[in-house]
Short mmCIF file of C-alpha atoms in Angstrom, two decimals:
data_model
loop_
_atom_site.label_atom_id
_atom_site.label_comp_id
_atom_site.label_asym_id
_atom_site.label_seq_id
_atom_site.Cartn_x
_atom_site.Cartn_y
_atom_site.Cartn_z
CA UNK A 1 39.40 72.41 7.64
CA UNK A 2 40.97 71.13 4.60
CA UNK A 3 38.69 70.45 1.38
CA UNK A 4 39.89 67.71 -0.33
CA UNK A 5 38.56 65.79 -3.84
CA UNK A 6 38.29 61.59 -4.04
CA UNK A 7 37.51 59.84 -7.12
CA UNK A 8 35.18 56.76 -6.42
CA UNK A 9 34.19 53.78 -8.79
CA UNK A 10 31.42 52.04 -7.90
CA UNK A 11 29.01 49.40 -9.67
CA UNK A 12 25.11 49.59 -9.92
CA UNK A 13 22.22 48.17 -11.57
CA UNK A 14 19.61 51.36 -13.70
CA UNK A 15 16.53 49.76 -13.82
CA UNK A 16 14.39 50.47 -16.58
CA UNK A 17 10.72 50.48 -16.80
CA UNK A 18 11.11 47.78 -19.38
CA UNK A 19 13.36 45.79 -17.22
CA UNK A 20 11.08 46.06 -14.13
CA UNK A 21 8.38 45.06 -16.07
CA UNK A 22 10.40 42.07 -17.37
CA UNK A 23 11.49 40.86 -13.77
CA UNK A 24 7.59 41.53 -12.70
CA UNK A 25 6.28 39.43 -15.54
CA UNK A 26 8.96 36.73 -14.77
CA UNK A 27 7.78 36.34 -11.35
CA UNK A 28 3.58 35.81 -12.01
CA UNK A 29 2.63 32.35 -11.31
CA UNK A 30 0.57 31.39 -14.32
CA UNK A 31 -2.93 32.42 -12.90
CA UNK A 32 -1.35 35.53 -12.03
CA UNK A 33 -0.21 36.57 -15.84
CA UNK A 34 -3.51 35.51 -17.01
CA UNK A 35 -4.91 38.20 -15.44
CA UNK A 36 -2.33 40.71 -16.25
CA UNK A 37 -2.45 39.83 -19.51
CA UNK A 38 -6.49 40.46 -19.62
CA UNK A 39 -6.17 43.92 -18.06
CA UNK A 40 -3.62 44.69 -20.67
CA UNK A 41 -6.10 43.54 -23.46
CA UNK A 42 -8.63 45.53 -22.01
CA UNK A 43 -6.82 48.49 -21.69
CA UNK A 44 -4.57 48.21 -24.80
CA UNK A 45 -5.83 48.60 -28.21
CA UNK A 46 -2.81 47.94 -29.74
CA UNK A 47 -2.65 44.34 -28.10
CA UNK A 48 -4.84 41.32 -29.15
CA UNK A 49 -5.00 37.82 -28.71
CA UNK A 50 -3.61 35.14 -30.82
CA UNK A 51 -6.44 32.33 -32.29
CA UNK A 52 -4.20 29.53 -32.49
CA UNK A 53 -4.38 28.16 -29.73
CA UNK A 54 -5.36 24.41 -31.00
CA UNK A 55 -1.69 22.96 -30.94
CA UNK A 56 -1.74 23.74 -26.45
CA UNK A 57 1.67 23.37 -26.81
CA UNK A 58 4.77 25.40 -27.82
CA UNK A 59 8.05 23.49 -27.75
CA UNK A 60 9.96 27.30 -29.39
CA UNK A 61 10.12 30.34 -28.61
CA UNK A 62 9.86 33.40 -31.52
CA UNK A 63 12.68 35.57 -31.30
CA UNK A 64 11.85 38.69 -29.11
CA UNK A 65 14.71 40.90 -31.17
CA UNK A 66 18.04 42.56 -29.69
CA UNK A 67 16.62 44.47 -27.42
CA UNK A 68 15.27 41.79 -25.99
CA UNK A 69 18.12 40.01 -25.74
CA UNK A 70 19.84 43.16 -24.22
CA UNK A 71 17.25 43.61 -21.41
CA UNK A 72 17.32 39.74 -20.87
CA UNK A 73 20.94 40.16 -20.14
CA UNK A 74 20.37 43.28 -17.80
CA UNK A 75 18.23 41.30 -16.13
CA UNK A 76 20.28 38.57 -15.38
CA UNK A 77 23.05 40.56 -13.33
CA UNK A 78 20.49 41.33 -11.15
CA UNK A 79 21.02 40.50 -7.48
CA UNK A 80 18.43 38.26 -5.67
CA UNK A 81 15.24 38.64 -5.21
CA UNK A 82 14.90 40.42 -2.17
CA UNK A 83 16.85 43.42 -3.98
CA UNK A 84 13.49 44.29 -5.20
CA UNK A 85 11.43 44.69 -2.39
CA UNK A 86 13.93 46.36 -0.48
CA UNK A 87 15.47 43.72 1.56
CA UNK A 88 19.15 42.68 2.33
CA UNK A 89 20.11 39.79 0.23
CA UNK A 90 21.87 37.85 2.65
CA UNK A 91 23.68 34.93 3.27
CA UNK A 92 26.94 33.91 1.51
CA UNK A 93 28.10 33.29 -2.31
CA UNK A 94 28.56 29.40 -0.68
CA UNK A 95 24.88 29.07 0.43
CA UNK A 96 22.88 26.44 -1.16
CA UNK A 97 20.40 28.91 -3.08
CA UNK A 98 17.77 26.29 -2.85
CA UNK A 99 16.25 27.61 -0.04
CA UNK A 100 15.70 30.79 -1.46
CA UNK A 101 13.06 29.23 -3.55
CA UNK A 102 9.74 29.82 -1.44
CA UNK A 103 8.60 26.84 0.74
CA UNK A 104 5.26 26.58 2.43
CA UNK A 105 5.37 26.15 6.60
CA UNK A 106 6.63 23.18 7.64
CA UNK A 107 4.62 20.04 8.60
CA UNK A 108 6.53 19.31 11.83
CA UNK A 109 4.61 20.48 14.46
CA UNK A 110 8.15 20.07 16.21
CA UNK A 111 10.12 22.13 14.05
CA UNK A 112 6.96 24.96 14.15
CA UNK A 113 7.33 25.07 17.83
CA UNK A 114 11.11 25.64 18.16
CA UNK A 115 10.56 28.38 15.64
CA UNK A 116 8.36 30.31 17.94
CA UNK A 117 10.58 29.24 20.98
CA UNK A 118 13.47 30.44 19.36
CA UNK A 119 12.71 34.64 19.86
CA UNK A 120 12.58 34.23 23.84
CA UNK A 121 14.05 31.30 24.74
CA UNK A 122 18.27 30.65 25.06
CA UNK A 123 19.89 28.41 23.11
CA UNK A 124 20.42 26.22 26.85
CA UNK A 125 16.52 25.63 27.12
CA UNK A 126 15.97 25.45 23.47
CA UNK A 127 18.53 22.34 23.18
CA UNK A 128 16.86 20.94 26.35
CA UNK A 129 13.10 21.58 24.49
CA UNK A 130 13.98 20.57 21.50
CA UNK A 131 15.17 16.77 23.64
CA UNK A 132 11.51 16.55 25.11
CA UNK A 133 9.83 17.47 21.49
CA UNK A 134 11.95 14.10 20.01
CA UNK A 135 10.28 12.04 22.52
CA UNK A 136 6.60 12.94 21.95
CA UNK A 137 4.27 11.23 19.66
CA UNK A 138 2.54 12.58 17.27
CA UNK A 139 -0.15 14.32 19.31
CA UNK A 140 1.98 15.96 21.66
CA UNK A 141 2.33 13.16 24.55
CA UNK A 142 5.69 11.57 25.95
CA UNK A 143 6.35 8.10 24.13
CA UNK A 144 6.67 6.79 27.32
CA UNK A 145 6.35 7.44 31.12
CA UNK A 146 7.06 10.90 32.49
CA UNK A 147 9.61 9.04 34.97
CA UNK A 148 12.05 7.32 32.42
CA UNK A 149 12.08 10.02 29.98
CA UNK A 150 13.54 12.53 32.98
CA UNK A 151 15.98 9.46 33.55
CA UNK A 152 17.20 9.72 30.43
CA UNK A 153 17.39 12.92 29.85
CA UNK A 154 19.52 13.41 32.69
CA UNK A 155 21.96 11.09 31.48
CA UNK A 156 21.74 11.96 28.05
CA UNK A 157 22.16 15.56 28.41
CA UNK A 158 24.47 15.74 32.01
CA UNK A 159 22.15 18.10 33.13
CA UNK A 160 19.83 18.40 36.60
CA UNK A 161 16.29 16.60 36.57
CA UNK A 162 15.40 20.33 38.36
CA UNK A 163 16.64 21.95 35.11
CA UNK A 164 15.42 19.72 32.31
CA UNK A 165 11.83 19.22 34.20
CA UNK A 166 11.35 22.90 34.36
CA UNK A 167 12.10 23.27 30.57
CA UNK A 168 8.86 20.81 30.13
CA UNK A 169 7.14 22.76 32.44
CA UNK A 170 7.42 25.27 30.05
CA UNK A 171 6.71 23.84 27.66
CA UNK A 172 3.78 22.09 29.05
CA UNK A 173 2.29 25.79 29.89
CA UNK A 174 3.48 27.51 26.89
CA UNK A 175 1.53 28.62 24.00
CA UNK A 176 0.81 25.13 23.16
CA UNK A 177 -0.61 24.31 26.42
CA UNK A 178 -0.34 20.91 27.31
CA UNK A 179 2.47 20.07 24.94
CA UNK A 180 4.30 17.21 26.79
CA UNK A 181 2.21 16.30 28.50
CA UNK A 182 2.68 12.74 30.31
CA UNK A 183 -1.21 11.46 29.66
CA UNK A 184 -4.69 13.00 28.28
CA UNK A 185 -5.36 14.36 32.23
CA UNK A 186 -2.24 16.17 32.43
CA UNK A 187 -2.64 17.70 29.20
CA UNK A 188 -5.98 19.12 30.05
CA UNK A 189 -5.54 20.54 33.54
CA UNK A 190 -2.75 22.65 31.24
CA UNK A 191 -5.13 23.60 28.97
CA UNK A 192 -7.37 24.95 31.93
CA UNK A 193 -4.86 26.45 33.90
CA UNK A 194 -3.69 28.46 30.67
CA UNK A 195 -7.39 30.02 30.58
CA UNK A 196 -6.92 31.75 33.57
CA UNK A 197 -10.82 31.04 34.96
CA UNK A 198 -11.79 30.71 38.18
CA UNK A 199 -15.76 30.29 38.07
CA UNK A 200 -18.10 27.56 39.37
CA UNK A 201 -18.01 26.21 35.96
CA UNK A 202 -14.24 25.47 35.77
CA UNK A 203 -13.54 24.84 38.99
CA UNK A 204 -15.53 21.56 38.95
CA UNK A 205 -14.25 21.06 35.33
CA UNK A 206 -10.59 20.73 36.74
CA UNK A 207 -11.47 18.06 39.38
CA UNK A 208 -13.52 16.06 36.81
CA UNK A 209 -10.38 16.07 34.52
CA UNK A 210 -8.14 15.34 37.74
CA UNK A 211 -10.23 12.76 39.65
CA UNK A 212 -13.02 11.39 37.54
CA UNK A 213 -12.38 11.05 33.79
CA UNK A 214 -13.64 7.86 33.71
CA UNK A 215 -16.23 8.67 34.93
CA UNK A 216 -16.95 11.31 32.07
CA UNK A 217 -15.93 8.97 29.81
CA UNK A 218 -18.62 6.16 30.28
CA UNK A 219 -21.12 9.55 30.01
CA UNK A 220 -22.31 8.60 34.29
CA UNK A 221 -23.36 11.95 34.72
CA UNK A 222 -25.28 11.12 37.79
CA UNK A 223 -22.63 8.94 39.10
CA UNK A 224 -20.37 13.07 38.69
CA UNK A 225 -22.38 14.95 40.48
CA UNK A 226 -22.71 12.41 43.25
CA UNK A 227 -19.11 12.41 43.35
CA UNK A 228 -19.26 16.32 42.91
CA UNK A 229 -21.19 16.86 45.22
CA UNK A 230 -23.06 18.45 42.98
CA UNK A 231 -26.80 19.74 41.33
CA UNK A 232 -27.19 18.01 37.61
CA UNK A 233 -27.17 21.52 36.09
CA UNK A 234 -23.86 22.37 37.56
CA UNK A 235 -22.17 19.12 36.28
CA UNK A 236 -23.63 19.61 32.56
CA UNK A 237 -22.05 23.23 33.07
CA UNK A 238 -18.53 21.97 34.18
CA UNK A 239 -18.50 18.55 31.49
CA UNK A 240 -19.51 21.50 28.60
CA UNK A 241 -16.39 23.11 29.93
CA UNK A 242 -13.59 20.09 29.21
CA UNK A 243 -15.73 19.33 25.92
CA UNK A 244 -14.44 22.50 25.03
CA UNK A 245 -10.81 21.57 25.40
CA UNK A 246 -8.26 19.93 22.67
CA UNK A 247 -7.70 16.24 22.90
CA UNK A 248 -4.05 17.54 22.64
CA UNK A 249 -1.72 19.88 22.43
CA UNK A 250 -0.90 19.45 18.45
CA UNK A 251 -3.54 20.72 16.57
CA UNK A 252 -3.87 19.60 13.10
CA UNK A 253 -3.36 21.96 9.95
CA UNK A 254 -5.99 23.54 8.47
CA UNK A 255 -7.50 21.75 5.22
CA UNK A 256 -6.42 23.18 1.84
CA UNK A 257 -8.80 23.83 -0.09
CA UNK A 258 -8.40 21.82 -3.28
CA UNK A 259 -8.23 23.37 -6.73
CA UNK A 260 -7.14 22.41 -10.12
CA UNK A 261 -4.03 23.39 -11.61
CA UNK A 262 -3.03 23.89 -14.71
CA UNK A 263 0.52 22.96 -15.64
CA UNK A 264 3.32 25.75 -16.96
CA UNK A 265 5.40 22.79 -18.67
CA UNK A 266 4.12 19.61 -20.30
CA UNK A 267 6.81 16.84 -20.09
CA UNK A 268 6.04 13.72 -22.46
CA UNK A 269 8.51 10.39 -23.09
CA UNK A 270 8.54 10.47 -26.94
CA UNK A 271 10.61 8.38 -29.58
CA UNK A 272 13.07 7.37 -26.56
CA UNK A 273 14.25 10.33 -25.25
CA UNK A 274 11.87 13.03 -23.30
CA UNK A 275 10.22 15.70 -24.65
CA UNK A 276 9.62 19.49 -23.10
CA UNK A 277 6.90 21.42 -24.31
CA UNK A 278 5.04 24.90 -22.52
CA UNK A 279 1.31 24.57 -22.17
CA UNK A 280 0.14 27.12 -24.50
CA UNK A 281 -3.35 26.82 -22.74
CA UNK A 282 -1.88 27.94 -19.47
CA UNK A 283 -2.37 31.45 -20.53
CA UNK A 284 -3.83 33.38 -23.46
CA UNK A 285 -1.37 34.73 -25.99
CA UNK A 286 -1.13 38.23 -27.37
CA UNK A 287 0.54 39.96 -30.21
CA UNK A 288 0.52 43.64 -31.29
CA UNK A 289 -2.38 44.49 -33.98
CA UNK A 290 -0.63 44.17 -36.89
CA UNK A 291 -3.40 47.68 -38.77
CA UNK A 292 -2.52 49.19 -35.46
CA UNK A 293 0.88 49.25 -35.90
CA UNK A 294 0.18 50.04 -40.18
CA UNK A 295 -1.49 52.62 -39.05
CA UNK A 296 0.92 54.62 -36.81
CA UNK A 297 3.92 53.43 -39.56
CA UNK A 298 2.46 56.24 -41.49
CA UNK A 299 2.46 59.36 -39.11
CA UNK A 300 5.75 59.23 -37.81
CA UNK A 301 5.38 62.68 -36.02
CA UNK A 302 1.82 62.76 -34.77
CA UNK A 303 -0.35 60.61 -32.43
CA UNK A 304 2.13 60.40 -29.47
CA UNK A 305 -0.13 59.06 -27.04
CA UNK A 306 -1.32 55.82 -29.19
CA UNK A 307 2.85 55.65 -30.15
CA UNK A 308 3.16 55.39 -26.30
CA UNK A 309 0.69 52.65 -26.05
CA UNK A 310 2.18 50.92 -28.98
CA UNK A 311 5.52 50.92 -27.26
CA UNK A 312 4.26 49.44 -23.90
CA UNK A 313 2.51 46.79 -25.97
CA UNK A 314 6.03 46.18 -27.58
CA UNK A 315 7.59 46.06 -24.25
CA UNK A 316 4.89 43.62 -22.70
CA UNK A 317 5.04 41.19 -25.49
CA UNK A 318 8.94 41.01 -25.49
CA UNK A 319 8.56 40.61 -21.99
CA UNK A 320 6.44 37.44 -22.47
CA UNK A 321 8.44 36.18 -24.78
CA UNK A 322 11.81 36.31 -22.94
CA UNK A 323 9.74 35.00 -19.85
CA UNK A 324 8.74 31.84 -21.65
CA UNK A 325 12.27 31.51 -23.48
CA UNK A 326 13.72 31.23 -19.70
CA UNK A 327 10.69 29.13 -18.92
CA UNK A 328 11.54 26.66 -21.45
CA UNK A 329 15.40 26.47 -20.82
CA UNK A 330 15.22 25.81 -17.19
CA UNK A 331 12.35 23.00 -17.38
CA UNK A 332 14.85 21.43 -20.08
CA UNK A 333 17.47 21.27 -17.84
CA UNK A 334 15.67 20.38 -14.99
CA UNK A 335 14.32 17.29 -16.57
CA UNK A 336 17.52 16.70 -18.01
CA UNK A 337 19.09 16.23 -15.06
CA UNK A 338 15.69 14.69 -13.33
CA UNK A 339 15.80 11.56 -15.44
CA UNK A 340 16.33 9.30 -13.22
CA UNK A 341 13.52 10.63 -11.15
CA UNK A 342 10.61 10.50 -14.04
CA UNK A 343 12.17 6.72 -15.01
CA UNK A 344 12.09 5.11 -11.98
CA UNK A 345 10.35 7.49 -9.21
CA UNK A 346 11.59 9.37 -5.94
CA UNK A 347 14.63 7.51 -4.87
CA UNK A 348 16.54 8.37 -7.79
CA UNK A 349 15.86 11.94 -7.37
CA UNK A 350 19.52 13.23 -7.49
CA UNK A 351 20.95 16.03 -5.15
CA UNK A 352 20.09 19.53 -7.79
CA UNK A 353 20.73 23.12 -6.88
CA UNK A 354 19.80 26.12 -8.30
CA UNK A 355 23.26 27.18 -8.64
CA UNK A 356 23.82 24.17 -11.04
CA UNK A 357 20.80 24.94 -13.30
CA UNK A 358 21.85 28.52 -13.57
CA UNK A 359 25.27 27.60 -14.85
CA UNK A 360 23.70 25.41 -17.64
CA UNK A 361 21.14 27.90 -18.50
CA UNK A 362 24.33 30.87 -18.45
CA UNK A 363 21.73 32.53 -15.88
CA UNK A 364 22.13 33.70 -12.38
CA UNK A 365 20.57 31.87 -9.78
CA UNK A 366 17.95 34.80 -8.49
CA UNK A 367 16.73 34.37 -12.00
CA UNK A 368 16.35 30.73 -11.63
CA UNK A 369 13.89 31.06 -8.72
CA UNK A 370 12.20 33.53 -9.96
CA UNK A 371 11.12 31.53 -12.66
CA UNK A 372 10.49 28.52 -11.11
CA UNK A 373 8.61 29.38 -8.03
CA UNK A 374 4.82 28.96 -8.61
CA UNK A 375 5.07 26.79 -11.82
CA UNK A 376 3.63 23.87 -12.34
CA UNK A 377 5.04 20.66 -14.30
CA UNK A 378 3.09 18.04 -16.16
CA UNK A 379 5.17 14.38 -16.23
CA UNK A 380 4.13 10.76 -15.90
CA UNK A 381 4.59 10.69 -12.75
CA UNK A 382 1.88 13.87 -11.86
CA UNK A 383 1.89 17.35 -11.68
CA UNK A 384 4.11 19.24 -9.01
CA UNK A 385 6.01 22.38 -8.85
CA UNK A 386 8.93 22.85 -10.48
CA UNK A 387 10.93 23.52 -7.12
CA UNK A 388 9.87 19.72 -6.15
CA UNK A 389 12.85 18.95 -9.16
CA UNK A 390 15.49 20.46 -6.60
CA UNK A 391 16.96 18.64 -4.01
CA UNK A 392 19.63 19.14 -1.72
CA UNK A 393 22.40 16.85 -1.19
CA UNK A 394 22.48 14.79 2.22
CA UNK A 395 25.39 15.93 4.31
CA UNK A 396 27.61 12.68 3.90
CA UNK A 397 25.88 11.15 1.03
CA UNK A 398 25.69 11.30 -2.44
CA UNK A 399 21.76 11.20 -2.26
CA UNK A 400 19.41 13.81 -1.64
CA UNK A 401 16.87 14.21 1.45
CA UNK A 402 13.78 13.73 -0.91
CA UNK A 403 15.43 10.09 -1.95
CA UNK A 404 15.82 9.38 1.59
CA UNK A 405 12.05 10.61 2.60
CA UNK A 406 11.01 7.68 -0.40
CA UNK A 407 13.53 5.19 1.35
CA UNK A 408 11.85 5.40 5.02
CA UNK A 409 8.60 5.63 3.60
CA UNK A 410 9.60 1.64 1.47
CA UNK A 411 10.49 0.54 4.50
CA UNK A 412 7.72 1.33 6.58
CA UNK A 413 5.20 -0.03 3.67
CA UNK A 414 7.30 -3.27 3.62
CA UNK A 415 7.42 -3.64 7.41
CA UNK A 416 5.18 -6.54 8.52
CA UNK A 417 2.18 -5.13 10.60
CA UNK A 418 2.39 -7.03 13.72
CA UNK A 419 6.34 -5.58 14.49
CA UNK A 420 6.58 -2.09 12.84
CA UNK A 421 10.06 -0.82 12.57
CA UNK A 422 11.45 1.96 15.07
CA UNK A 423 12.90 5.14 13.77
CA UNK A 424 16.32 3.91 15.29
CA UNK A 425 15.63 0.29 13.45
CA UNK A 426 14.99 2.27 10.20
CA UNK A 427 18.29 4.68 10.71
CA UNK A 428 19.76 1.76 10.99
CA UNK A 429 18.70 -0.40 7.78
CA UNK A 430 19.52 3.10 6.03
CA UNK A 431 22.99 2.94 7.38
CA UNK A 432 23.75 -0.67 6.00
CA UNK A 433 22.85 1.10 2.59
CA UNK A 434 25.03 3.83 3.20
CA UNK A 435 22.97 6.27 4.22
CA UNK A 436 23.62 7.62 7.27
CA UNK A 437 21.14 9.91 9.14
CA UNK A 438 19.54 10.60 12.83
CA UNK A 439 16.66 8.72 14.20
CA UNK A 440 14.88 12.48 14.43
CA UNK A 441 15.79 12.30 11.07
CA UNK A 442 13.67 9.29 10.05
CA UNK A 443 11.37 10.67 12.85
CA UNK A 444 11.14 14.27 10.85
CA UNK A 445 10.29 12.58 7.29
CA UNK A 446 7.76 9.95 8.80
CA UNK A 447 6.18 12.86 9.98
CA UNK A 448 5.85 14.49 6.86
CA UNK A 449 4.60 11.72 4.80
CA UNK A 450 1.82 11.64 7.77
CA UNK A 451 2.98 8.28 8.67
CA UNK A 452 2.63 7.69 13.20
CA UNK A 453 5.14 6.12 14.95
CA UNK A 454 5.76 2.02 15.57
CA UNK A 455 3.76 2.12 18.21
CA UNK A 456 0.51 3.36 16.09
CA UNK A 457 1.11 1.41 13.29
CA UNK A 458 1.00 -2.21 15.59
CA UNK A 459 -1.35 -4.26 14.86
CA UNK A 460 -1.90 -7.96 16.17
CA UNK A 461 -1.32 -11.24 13.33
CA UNK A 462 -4.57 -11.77 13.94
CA UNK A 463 -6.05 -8.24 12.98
CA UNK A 464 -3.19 -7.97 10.04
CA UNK A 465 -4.62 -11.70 8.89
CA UNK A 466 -7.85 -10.42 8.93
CA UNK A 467 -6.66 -6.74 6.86
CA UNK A 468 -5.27 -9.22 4.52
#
């Protein structure tokens, strides 16, 4: 075996405490470095608060020193966020970084299903699924009759009616049991089957839901259990049993609980031109005690352990201050390049990336969403996250999707009430402007501004006379 001797050059990032502490602190969401900033206080002599705290807002940041500057820097070079919990990066240098800016779950029931789908099904059945998902409503059903929809969909996709009904089959006795279904019967007797239960009790439930809903539904229990065949006892047992069951498949999200917020970044229009300012009220300030510090200047060699306390308070509060410096720089350039947006509202919200905002801050982009995710902005036209300034471009436009979302949702408020427009009818007016996107498209945002289809928002002239 022969030994032999490579040299190897190779590029890393050492990670300080300081600089871990910096990246830590530049991540809190303001709630978050309130509280860090108390337990420091508390456990901290050398650290205290500042008392003026009457202007609320600071529109500069004090310099934090060289070393500051050094460990800002350090920081910067960084790769993204994931590096630090011990995750692959991923994804390319030409992804839109955007989407590495933390989103909540999406509000398309749609889009949540073909998530889940998406581990077990192939990509065959999902294309097929993800055809029957466009064509329900809201709640789950088929638009319209079981029948047409399989007529189409054979056409439309060249595939067998055996093929494309199983996938609804599927679908219908999935997780989401009755998703699909044709009517409020069929989605039921899913809903039972998926229970598995084959008492008294259910039994009668499933031919109450198959033969005699209307019955239920005009609340004729004795004319049930006549038709039953059976005792009054029995029938109360069986009608508990479908009372039980969702309307639908689609169950709606659960209620967030409300709570105040207060904003990271106060944006006023001042003297012409608008004006960027942190909310100093957002969280408390500290400074090192200035006798605490006196006081150690004068025993250079002794008292190590209050020397390392001074030096973590030194460390925290340059922290703070480079946090809000980057703060400060990327809300200015984000309303910068938001004007349009605060003038004249969500259609002229222009197509902004995080790469672009990182260029003009000289930043790289992990850096940009770490300090942006969480915070809160204050303008005239409410408070929102910060992330709610980014917008991706539309593929074959020079307008962003959150533009578009404000188009459809226009249209539908100017639509009259007794002939609603379609999704296609809307693609279309969007395309005349042009805008060009899919009628799932229109369908998707619609659904996220919690606005029903045409068909739901019909009403007769004489009802929309009588709204009027």
């Amino acid at each position: 075996m022969k030994t032999t001797v490579t040299a190897k050059l190779s590029q890393g990032v050492n990670l300080t405490p300081q600089l871990l502490q910096s990246i830590r602190l530049l991540q809190l969401t303001a709630p978050q470095l309130e509280m860090e900033l108390r337990e420091a206080l508390e456990r901290n002599p050398m650290l205290e608060t500042e008392g003026d705290d009457e202007a609320g807002e600071t529109d500069a940041i004090a310099e934090a020193g060289d070393d500051a500057a050094l460990d800002a820097a350090a920081w910067d070079e960084l790769p993204e966020p994931a590096f630090m919990s011990g995750l692959s990066a991923g994804g390319g240098s030409d992804d839109d970084a955007t989407a590495r800016i933390a989103a909540g779950e999406s509000s398309d029931w749609r889009v949540r299903t073909l998530r889940e789908l998406a581990a077990d099904w192939t990509d065959a059945d999902l294309a097929i699924a993800s055809w029957w998902l466009d064509h329900c409503d809201d709640h789950g059903f088929l638009e319209v009759t079981h029948p047409e929809l399989l007529t189409r969909a054979t056409h439309a996709l060249s595939l067998e009616p055996l093929e494309i009904e199983s996938v609804r089959l599927r679908l219908l006795h999935g997780d989401w049991a009755g998703l699909a279904a044709g009517d409020a019967r069929e989605c039921l007797l899913a809903q039972l089957a998926a229970r598995g239960i084959d008492d008294d009790a259910h039994a009668l439930a499933r031919r109450i839901v198959a033969s005699h809903l209307d019955l239920l539904a005009r609340h004729d229990h004795a004319a049930l259990a006549k038709a039953l065949g059976a005792d009054a006892d029995a029938v109360q047992a069986a009608i508990a049993v479908v009372l039980s069951l969702r309307p639908s498949a689609v169950e709606e999200p659960s209620a967030v609980e409300d709570t105040h917020i207060i904003p990271d970044v106060v944006v006023r229009h001042l003297g012409g031109g608008w004006r960027v300012a942190l909310n100093g009220r957002s969280t408390p300030r500290v400074r090192i005690a200035a006798h605490c510090e006196q006081a150690l200047a004068g025993t250079p060699g002794e008292h190590s352990a209050l020397r390392g306390l001074l030096d973590e308070a030194r460390w925290l509060v340059r922290g703070i201050a480079m946090r809000n410096d980057t703060l400060l720089r990327t809300a200015q350039v984000l309303v910068e390049r938001q004007q349009a947006f605060l003038e004249r509202g969500e259609e002229a919200i222009a197509p902004l990336t995080l790469r672009e905002v990182a260029d003009a801050i000289g930043m790289h982009e992990s850096t940009v969403s770490r300090i942006t995710s969480g915070k809160y902005i204050q303008t005239p036209r409410g408070t929102f996250e910060l992330k709610r300034l980014f917008a991706v471009r539309l593929e074959g436009a020079a307008v962003s999707g959150s533009a578009v979302k404000a188009m459809v949702k226009r249209l539908i408020d100017a639509e009259p009430p007794h002939a609603p427009l379609a999704d296609d009818v809307i693609a279309g007016m969007l395309a005349r402007q042009g805008v060009r996107i899919a009628r799932r498209t229109v369908a998707k945002y619609r659904d996220q501004l919690s606005i029903g289809p045409a068909r739901a928002r019909m009403r007769p002239p004489a009802a929309a006379r009588a709204a009027c």
